[in-house]
PDB file of C-alpha atoms in Angstrom:
ATOM      1  CA  MET A   1      32.783 143.947 117.075  1.00 50.00           C
ATOM      2  CA  SER A   2      34.480 140.618 115.870  1.00 78.00           C
ATOM      3  CA  GLU A   3      33.716 139.685 112.124  1.00 91.00           C
ATOM      4  CA  PRO A   4      31.162 137.375 111.359  1.00 93.00           C
ATOM      5  CA  LEU A   5      32.050 133.875 109.923  1.00 95.00           C
ATOM      6  CA  LEU A   6      29.262 131.834 110.072  1.00 94.00           C
ATOM      7  CA  THR A   7      25.644 132.978 111.302  1.00 96.00           C
ATOM      8  CA  LEU A   8      22.591 130.953 112.614  1.00 96.00           C
ATOM      9  CA  ASP A   9      19.511 132.639 112.188  1.00 96.00           C
ATOM     10  CA  GLN A  10      15.676 130.906 113.863  1.00 95.00           C
ATOM     11  CA  LEU A  11      17.776 127.562 112.937  1.00 95.00           C
ATOM     12  CA  ALA A  12      15.889 123.530 112.639  1.00 93.00           C
ATOM     13  CA  ILE A  13      17.073 121.235 111.928  1.00 92.00           C
ATOM     14  CA  GLY A  14      16.414 117.678 111.729  1.00 90.00           C
ATOM     15  CA  TYR A  15      16.041 114.361 109.718  1.00 83.00           C
ATOM     16  CA  ASP A  16      12.709 112.315 108.255  1.00 81.00           C
ATOM     17  CA  GLY A  17      10.846 115.541 108.629  1.00 76.00           C
ATOM     18  CA  HIS A  18      11.494 114.617 112.287  1.00 84.00           C
ATOM     19  CA  VAL A  19      12.613 118.182 114.728  1.00 88.00           C
ATOM     20  CA  VAL A  20      15.591 117.450 116.891  1.00 87.00           C
ATOM     21  CA  LEU A  21      16.240 121.253 118.111  1.00 90.00           C
ATOM     22  CA  SER A  22      15.094 125.053 116.834  1.00 90.00           C
ATOM     23  CA  GLY A  23      15.298 128.757 117.737  1.00 91.00           C
ATOM     24  CA  ILE A  24      18.728 128.539 117.525  1.00 93.00           C
ATOM     25  CA  SER A  25      20.167 131.862 116.717  1.00 93.00           C
ATOM     26  CA  LEU A  26      24.293 132.916 117.168  1.00 92.00           C
ATOM     27  CA  VAL A  27      27.431 134.439 115.362  1.00 94.00           C
ATOM     28  CA  ILE A  28      30.128 132.152 115.047  1.00 95.00           C
ATOM     29  CA  SER A  29      33.227 135.315 114.569  1.00 95.00           C
ATOM     30  CA  ARG A  30      36.045 134.554 112.261  1.00 94.00           C
ATOM     31  CA  GLY A  31      39.196 133.357 114.763  1.00 94.00           C
ATOM     32  CA  SER A  32      36.631 132.262 117.347  1.00 95.00           C
ATOM     33  CA  PHE A  33      37.020 129.159 119.327  1.00 96.00           C
ATOM     34  CA  THR A  34      33.142 127.847 120.135  1.00 96.00           C
ATOM     35  CA  ALA A  35      32.654 124.529 122.287  1.00 95.00           C
ATOM     36  CA  LEU A  36      29.790 122.573 121.235  1.00 95.00           C
ATOM     37  CA  LEU A  37      28.471 120.270 124.158  1.00 92.00           C
ATOM     38  CA  GLY A  38      25.604 118.308 125.026  1.00 87.00           C
ATOM     39  CA  ALA A  39      24.486 114.728 125.861  1.00 83.00           C
ATOM     40  CA  ASN A  40      24.062 112.063 123.137  1.00 83.00           C
ATOM     41  CA  GLY A  41      20.811 112.125 120.911  1.00 82.00           C
ATOM     42  CA  THR A  42      20.992 116.337 121.992  1.00 86.00           C
ATOM     43  CA  GLY A  43      21.662 116.727 118.059  1.00 87.00           C
ATOM     44  CA  LYS A  44      24.932 117.486 118.067  1.00 89.00           C
ATOM     45  CA  SER A  45      25.984 115.470 115.163  1.00 86.00           C
ATOM     46  CA  THR A  46      22.353 116.467 113.481  1.00 89.00           C
ATOM     47  CA  LEU A  47      23.739 119.788 114.028  1.00 92.00           C
ATOM     48  CA  LEU A  48      27.248 119.084 112.728  1.00 91.00           C
ATOM     49  CA  LYS A  49      26.107 118.095 109.484  1.00 90.00           C
ATOM     50  CA  THR A  50      23.539 120.651 109.180  1.00 93.00           C
ATOM     51  CA  ILE A  51      26.120 123.253 109.166  1.00 94.00           C
ATOM     52  CA  LEU A  52      28.420 120.869 106.834  1.00 93.00           C
ATOM     53  CA  GLY A  53      25.826 121.241 104.369  1.00 92.00           C
ATOM     54  CA  LEU A  54      25.361 117.127 104.550  1.00 90.00           C
ATOM     55  CA  GLN A  55      21.536 117.493 104.796  1.00 91.00           C
ATOM     56  CA  PRO A  56      19.297 120.386 104.865  1.00 92.00           C
ATOM     57  CA  ALA A  57      17.812 122.676 107.679  1.00 93.00           C
ATOM     58  CA  VAL A  58      14.244 122.030 108.329  1.00 92.00           C
ATOM     59  CA  ALA A  59      13.625 125.517 108.890  1.00 93.00           C
ATOM     60  CA  GLY A  60      15.595 128.841 109.096  1.00 95.00           C
ATOM     61  CA  ARG A  61      18.493 129.497 107.509  1.00 94.00           C
ATOM     62  CA  ILE A  62      22.503 129.366 107.523  1.00 95.00           C
ATOM     63  CA  GLU A  63      24.459 132.355 106.034  1.00 95.00           C
ATOM     64  CA  LEU A  64      28.193 131.670 104.906  1.00 93.00           C
ATOM     65  CA  HIS A  65      30.345 134.931 105.293  1.00 92.00           C
ATOM     66  CA  ALA A  66      32.952 133.698 102.602  1.00 87.00           C
ATOM     67  CA  ALA A  67      35.242 135.979 101.383  1.00 82.00           C
ATOM     68  CA  PRO A  68      33.689 137.540  97.668  1.00 83.00           C
ATOM     69  CA  GLY A  69      34.153 135.103  94.784  1.00 82.00           C
ATOM     70  CA  ARG A  70      34.679 131.751  96.810  1.00 85.00           C
ATOM     71  CA  ALA A  71      32.909 129.116  99.351  1.00 87.00           C
ATOM     72  CA  LEU A  72      33.251 129.051 102.741  1.00 91.00           C
ATOM     73  CA  ILE A  73      36.094 126.337 103.401  1.00 92.00           C
ATOM     74  CA  PHE A  74      35.609 123.238 106.337  1.00 94.00           C
ATOM     75  CA  GLY A  75      38.032 121.183 107.289  1.00 93.00           C
ATOM     76  CA  TYR A  76      36.646 119.051 109.500  1.00 92.00           C
ATOM     77  CA  VAL A  77      37.648 115.998 111.184  1.00 89.00           C
ATOM     78  CA  PRO A  78      35.517 113.090 111.986  1.00 84.00           C
ATOM     79  CA  GLN A  79      35.701 111.114 115.660  1.00 76.00           C
ATOM     80  CA  ALA A  80      36.853 108.242 114.000  1.00 66.00           C
ATOM     81  CA  THR A  81      37.759 107.032 110.423  1.00 65.00           C
ATOM     82  CA  GLN A  82      38.253 103.453 109.915  1.00 61.00           C
ATOM     83  CA  PHE A  83      40.305 102.212 106.633  1.00 63.00           C
ATOM     84  CA  ASP A  84      40.286  98.987 105.278  1.00 61.00           C
ATOM     85  CA  PRO A  85      43.691  97.379 106.143  1.00 65.00           C
ATOM     86  CA  LEU A  86      44.535  95.803 102.929  1.00 61.00           C
ATOM     87  CA  TYR A  87      44.605  99.131 101.680  1.00 70.00           C
ATOM     88  CA  PRO A  88      48.285  99.841 102.752  1.00 86.00           C
ATOM     89  CA  LEU A  89      47.073 103.655 102.783  1.00 91.00           C
ATOM     90  CA  THR A  90      50.211 105.600 105.223  1.00 95.00           C
ATOM     91  CA  GLY A  91      49.906 108.648 106.989  1.00 95.00           C
ATOM     92  CA  PHE A  92      50.790 110.981 104.188  1.00 96.00           C
ATOM     93  CA  ASP A  93      48.238 110.283 101.511  1.00 94.00           C
ATOM     94  CA  VAL A  94      45.978 110.751 104.059  1.00 93.00           C
ATOM     95  CA  ALA A  95      46.410 113.945 105.063  1.00 95.00           C
ATOM     96  CA  LEU A  96      47.079 114.580 101.754  1.00 94.00           C
ATOM     97  CA  MET A  97      42.904 114.006 100.539  1.00 92.00           C
ATOM     98  CA  GLY A  98      42.897 117.322 102.292  1.00 92.00           C
ATOM     99  CA  ALA A  99      43.947 118.958  99.071  1.00 90.00           C
ATOM    100  CA  TYR A 100      42.060 117.629  96.455  1.00 87.00           C
ATOM    101  CA  GLY A 101      39.022 119.766  96.533  1.00 78.00           C
ATOM    102  CA  ARG A 102      41.482 122.103  95.698  1.00 75.00           C
ATOM    103  CA  VAL A 103      43.389 120.746  92.889  1.00 72.00           C
ATOM    104  CA  GLY A 104      39.825 119.203  91.093  1.00 69.00           C
ATOM    105  CA  PRO A 105      38.395 115.772  90.759  1.00 65.00           C
ATOM    106  CA  GLY A 106      40.606 113.531  88.000  1.00 68.00           C
ATOM    107  CA  ARG A 107      43.929 115.479  88.802  1.00 74.00           C
ATOM    108  CA  TRP A 108      46.809 114.753  90.920  1.00 80.00           C
ATOM    109  CA  PRO A 109      47.980 116.685  93.983  1.00 81.00           C
ATOM    110  CA  GLY A 110      51.582 118.561  92.891  1.00 86.00           C
ATOM    111  CA  ARG A 111      54.325 118.732  94.348  1.00 88.00           C
ATOM    112  CA  GLY A 112      54.154 122.614  95.817  1.00 89.00           C
ATOM    113  CA  GLU A 113      50.955 120.910  97.674  1.00 91.00           C
ATOM    114  CA  ARG A 114      52.383 117.749  98.507  1.00 93.00           C
ATOM    115  CA  ASP A 115      54.847 119.952 100.026  1.00 94.00           C
ATOM    116  CA  PHE A 116      51.994 122.189 102.041  1.00 93.00           C
ATOM    117  CA  VAL A 117      50.969 118.657 103.225  1.00 95.00           C
ATOM    118  CA  ARG A 118      54.223 117.415 104.452  1.00 95.00           C
ATOM    119  CA  ASP A 119      54.238 121.714 106.156  1.00 91.00           C
ATOM    120  CA  CYS A 120      51.024 120.276 107.780  1.00 92.00           C
ATOM    121  CA  LEU A 121      51.902 116.773 109.161  1.00 93.00           C
ATOM    122  CA  GLN A 122      54.887 119.060 110.371  1.00 90.00           C
ATOM    123  CA  ALA A 123      52.436 121.272 112.135  1.00 85.00           C
ATOM    124  CA  THR A 124      50.962 118.760 113.906  1.00 86.00           C
ATOM    125  CA  GLY A 125      53.403 116.800 115.246  1.00 87.00           C
ATOM    126  CA  ALA A 126      53.161 113.647 112.593  1.00 92.00           C
ATOM    127  CA  ALA A 127      55.735 114.503 110.287  1.00 94.00           C
ATOM    128  CA  GLY A 128      58.110 111.170 111.856  1.00 96.00           C
ATOM    129  CA  PHE A 129      55.333 108.945 110.913  1.00 97.00           C
ATOM    130  CA  ALA A 130      53.849 110.216 107.954  1.00 96.00           C
ATOM    131  CA  ASP A 131      54.892 107.262 105.972  1.00 96.00           C
ATOM    132  CA  ARG A 132      53.308 104.805 108.028  1.00 96.00           C
ATOM    133  CA  LYS A 133      50.546 102.853 107.630  1.00 93.00           C
ATOM    134  CA  PHE A 134      47.972 104.606 108.655  1.00 92.00           C
ATOM    135  CA  SER A 135      46.369 101.444 110.405  1.00 89.00           C
ATOM    136  CA  GLN A 136      48.752 101.375 112.239  1.00 90.00           C
ATOM    137  CA  LEU A 137      49.250 104.271 114.238  1.00 91.00           C
ATOM    138  CA  SER A 138      47.771 104.720 118.192  1.00 88.00           C
ATOM    139  CA  GLY A 139      44.845 107.180 118.295  1.00 83.00           C
ATOM    140  CA  GLY A 140      47.067 109.626 118.950  1.00 84.00           C
ATOM    141  CA  GLN A 141      49.072 109.669 115.582  1.00 88.00           C
ATOM    142  CA  LYS A 142      45.137 108.756 113.816  1.00 89.00           C
ATOM    143  CA  GLN A 143      43.835 112.198 115.053  1.00 86.00           C
ATOM    144  CA  ARG A 144      47.321 114.031 114.545  1.00 88.00           C
ATOM    145  CA  VAL A 145      46.620 113.183 110.576  1.00 92.00           C
ATOM    146  CA  LEU A 146      44.024 114.050 110.086  1.00 91.00           C
ATOM    147  CA  ILE A 147      44.067 117.033 111.596  1.00 90.00           C
ATOM    148  CA  ALA A 148      46.659 117.675 109.048  1.00 92.00           C
ATOM    149  CA  ARG A 149      44.567 116.678 106.163  1.00 93.00           C
ATOM    150  CA  ALA A 150      41.829 119.631 108.251  1.00 93.00           C
ATOM    151  CA  LEU A 151      44.831 121.579 107.288  1.00 91.00           C
ATOM    152  CA  ALA A 152      45.568 120.917 104.153  1.00 93.00           C
ATOM    153  CA  ALA A 153      42.201 122.524 102.984  1.00 92.00           C
ATOM    154  CA  ARG A 154      43.230 125.796 103.645  1.00 91.00           C
ATOM    155  CA  PRO A 155      40.116 125.681 105.672  1.00 93.00           C
ATOM    156  CA  ASP A 156      38.084 129.104 107.674  1.00 93.00           C
ATOM    157  CA  ILE A 157      36.812 126.889 109.735  1.00 95.00           C
ATOM    158  CA  LEU A 158      38.382 123.682 111.653  1.00 94.00           C
ATOM    159  CA  VAL A 159      35.245 121.582 112.866  1.00 94.00           C
ATOM    160  CA  LEU A 160      35.928 118.535 115.127  1.00 91.00           C
ATOM    161  CA  ASP A 161      33.998 115.925 116.183  1.00 89.00           C
ATOM    162  CA  GLU A 162      35.324 114.697 119.686  1.00 86.00           C
ATOM    163  CA  PRO A 163      38.700 114.458 118.362  1.00 82.00           C
ATOM    164  CA  THR A 164      40.018 112.755 121.255  1.00 77.00           C
ATOM    165  CA  ALA A 165      37.443 109.884 121.648  1.00 74.00           C
ATOM    166  CA  GLY A 166      39.460 107.109 121.940  1.00 70.00           C
ATOM    167  CA  VAL A 167      42.352 109.062 123.329  1.00 73.00           C
ATOM    168  CA  ASP A 168      44.764 108.779 126.173  1.00 77.00           C
ATOM    169  CA  VAL A 169      44.792 111.167 128.518  1.00 80.00           C
ATOM    170  CA  LYS A 170      48.697 112.133 128.291  1.00 80.00           C
ATOM    171  CA  ALA A 171      47.238 112.459 124.337  1.00 77.00           C
ATOM    172  CA  THR A 172      44.315 114.267 124.875  1.00 80.00           C
ATOM    173  CA  ARG A 173      45.818 117.090 126.398  1.00 83.00           C
ATOM    174  CA  VAL A 174      48.456 117.351 123.841  1.00 82.00           C
ATOM    175  CA  LEU A 175      45.923 117.422 121.128  1.00 81.00           C
ATOM    176  CA  LEU A 176      43.640 120.002 122.666  1.00 85.00           C
ATOM    177  CA  GLU A 177      46.847 122.026 123.468  1.00 88.00           C
ATOM    178  CA  PHE A 178      47.475 121.680 119.974  1.00 85.00           C
ATOM    179  CA  ILE A 179      44.599 122.486 118.384  1.00 87.00           C
ATOM    180  CA  THR A 180      44.710 125.974 120.636  1.00 91.00           C
ATOM    181  CA  GLN A 181      48.145 126.854 119.393  1.00 89.00           C
ATOM    182  CA  ILE A 182      47.328 126.687 115.955  1.00 87.00           C
ATOM    183  CA  HIS A 183      44.155 128.910 116.811  1.00 91.00           C
ATOM    184  CA  GLN A 184      46.096 131.598 118.241  1.00 91.00           C
ATOM    185  CA  GLU A 185      48.812 131.269 115.515  1.00 87.00           C
ATOM    186  CA  ARG A 186      46.812 131.282 112.201  1.00 85.00           C
ATOM    187  CA  SER A 187      43.866 133.255 114.153  1.00 90.00           C
ATOM    188  CA  LEU A 188      41.546 129.643 113.019  1.00 93.00           C
ATOM    189  CA  THR A 189      38.218 129.340 113.999  1.00 95.00           C
ATOM    190  CA  VAL A 190      37.847 126.373 115.420  1.00 95.00           C
ATOM    191  CA  LEU A 191      34.433 123.911 116.073  1.00 96.00           C
ATOM    192  CA  LEU A 192      35.134 121.614 118.992  1.00 93.00           C
ATOM    193  CA  VAL A 193      32.042 119.075 119.264  1.00 91.00           C
ATOM    194  CA  THR A 194      33.112 117.270 123.250  1.00 87.00           C
ATOM    195  CA  HIS A 195      31.775 115.927 126.041  1.00 84.00           C
ATOM    196  CA  ASP A 196      34.833 116.860 128.468  1.00 84.00           C
ATOM    197  CA  LEU A 197      34.272 119.833 130.468  1.00 87.00           C
ATOM    198  CA  PRO A 198      37.525 120.710 132.057  1.00 87.00           C
ATOM    199  CA  LEU A 199      38.944 120.709 128.469  1.00 85.00           C
ATOM    200  CA  VAL A 200      36.424 123.503 127.081  1.00 89.00           C
ATOM    201  CA  ARG A 201      37.016 125.740 130.708  1.00 90.00           C
ATOM    202  CA  LYS A 202      40.570 125.509 129.575  1.00 90.00           C
ATOM    203  CA  HIS A 203      40.327 126.928 125.596  1.00 91.00           C
ATOM    204  CA  ALA A 204      37.744 127.371 124.693  1.00 94.00           C
ATOM    205  CA  GLN A 205      36.083 130.298 124.244  1.00 94.00           C
ATOM    206  CA  ARG A 206      31.995 130.545 123.982  1.00 94.00           C
ATOM    207  CA  ILE A 207      30.017 127.456 124.186  1.00 93.00           C
ATOM    208  CA  LEU A 208      26.578 126.304 122.416  1.00 93.00           C
ATOM    209  CA  TRP A 209      25.329 123.935 124.611  1.00 89.00           C
ATOM    210  CA  LEU A 210      22.117 121.794 123.133  1.00 88.00           C
ATOM    211  CA  HIS A 211      19.185 120.156 125.749  1.00 75.00           C
ATOM    212  CA  ASP A 212      16.412 117.595 124.627  1.00 70.00           C
ATOM    213  CA  GLY A 213      15.771 120.574 122.346  1.00 73.00           C
ATOM    214  CA  ARG A 214      17.213 123.991 123.630  1.00 79.00           C
ATOM    215  CA  ALA A 215      20.249 125.794 122.839  1.00 87.00           C
ATOM    216  CA  LEU A 216      22.067 128.185 125.409  1.00 86.00           C
ATOM    217  CA  HIS A 217      25.110 129.817 124.409  1.00 89.00           C
ATOM    218  CA  GLY A 218      27.497 132.495 125.573  1.00 91.00           C
ATOM    219  CA  THR A 219      30.861 132.938 127.129  1.00 92.00           C
ATOM    220  CA  VAL A 220      32.282 130.352 128.812  1.00 91.00           C
ATOM    221  CA  ALA A 221      33.293 132.808 131.668  1.00 90.00           C
ATOM    222  CA  GLU A 222      29.205 133.240 131.405  1.00 89.00           C
ATOM    223  CA  LEU A 223      27.919 129.350 131.444  1.00 86.00           C
ATOM    224  CA  PHE A 224      30.787 128.301 134.096  1.00 85.00           C
ATOM    225  CA  THR A 225      29.757 130.199 136.697  1.00 83.00           C
ATOM    226  CA  PRO A 226      28.722 128.402 139.813  1.00 83.00           C
ATOM    227  CA  GLU A 227      24.831 129.720 139.887  1.00 79.00           C
ATOM    228  CA  ARG A 228      24.422 129.054 135.152  1.00 75.00           C
ATOM    229  CA  MET A 229      25.997 125.101 135.600  1.00 76.00           C
ATOM    230  CA  ALA A 230      23.849 124.788 139.007  1.00 75.00           C
ATOM    231  CA  GLU A 231      21.509 125.918 136.020  1.00 70.00           C
ATOM    232  CA  ILE A 232      22.454 124.139 133.685  1.00 70.00           C
ATOM    233  CA  PHE A 233      22.841 120.972 135.425  1.00 70.00           C
ATOM    234  CA  GLU A 234      19.804 120.727 136.465  1.00 66.00           C
ATOM    235  CA  VAL A 235      18.558 121.000 132.749  1.00 55.00           C
ATOM    236  CA  GLU A 236      20.237 118.029 131.673  1.00 53.00           C
ATOM    237  CA  ALA A 237      18.707 116.462 134.995  1.00 49.00           C
ATOM    238  CA  GLY A 238      15.763 117.201 133.787  1.00 44.00           C
TER     239      GLY A 238
END
């Protein structure tokens, strides 16, 4: 049996006392690749924020299975990040932010950390434009820098919130192939939020599908059979 990394036990999520989704129970295993699906408004962002600890659960529990004596580390890649162009932040400056959590407040990352960030930029294919202003990079280039920033945190789990939103088809394919590559090479646990079913079919192992306060979960093979897909889309349509 795969080692659990994150356990959701009868989890209910929401905000201001309003429950958006309840009864979520599943295990995300170490080294797995899970896709989080659902239409806008079904609770994907709320679930993501709850898992990341940015807002409390309404009920149930989230258990993080970290190594003894340390916290579970999340590497978070948002949908889009805007930096005021008046601030001359380079791609390297943005990626370096991922190391700040380890070096502590008020301290500047040393040479070892900076070298590691360069390695992350190299791994994501962003080294060639890392010294350019972040605000001047293309959508695909920005996403590569943001993935490097997440990797610079040395995460246990990489959480990506629609990382290909606003990115062209070619850049989308390249980004997802890269994410799959680092998932396989580093046994890195991945939680990917997306609307793109062909990408899920090709890259993910498991699916968590949200709709109307319900959660369906299983392997890609289980949920992408013609019969199961017909049932899911009937739920989506209803």
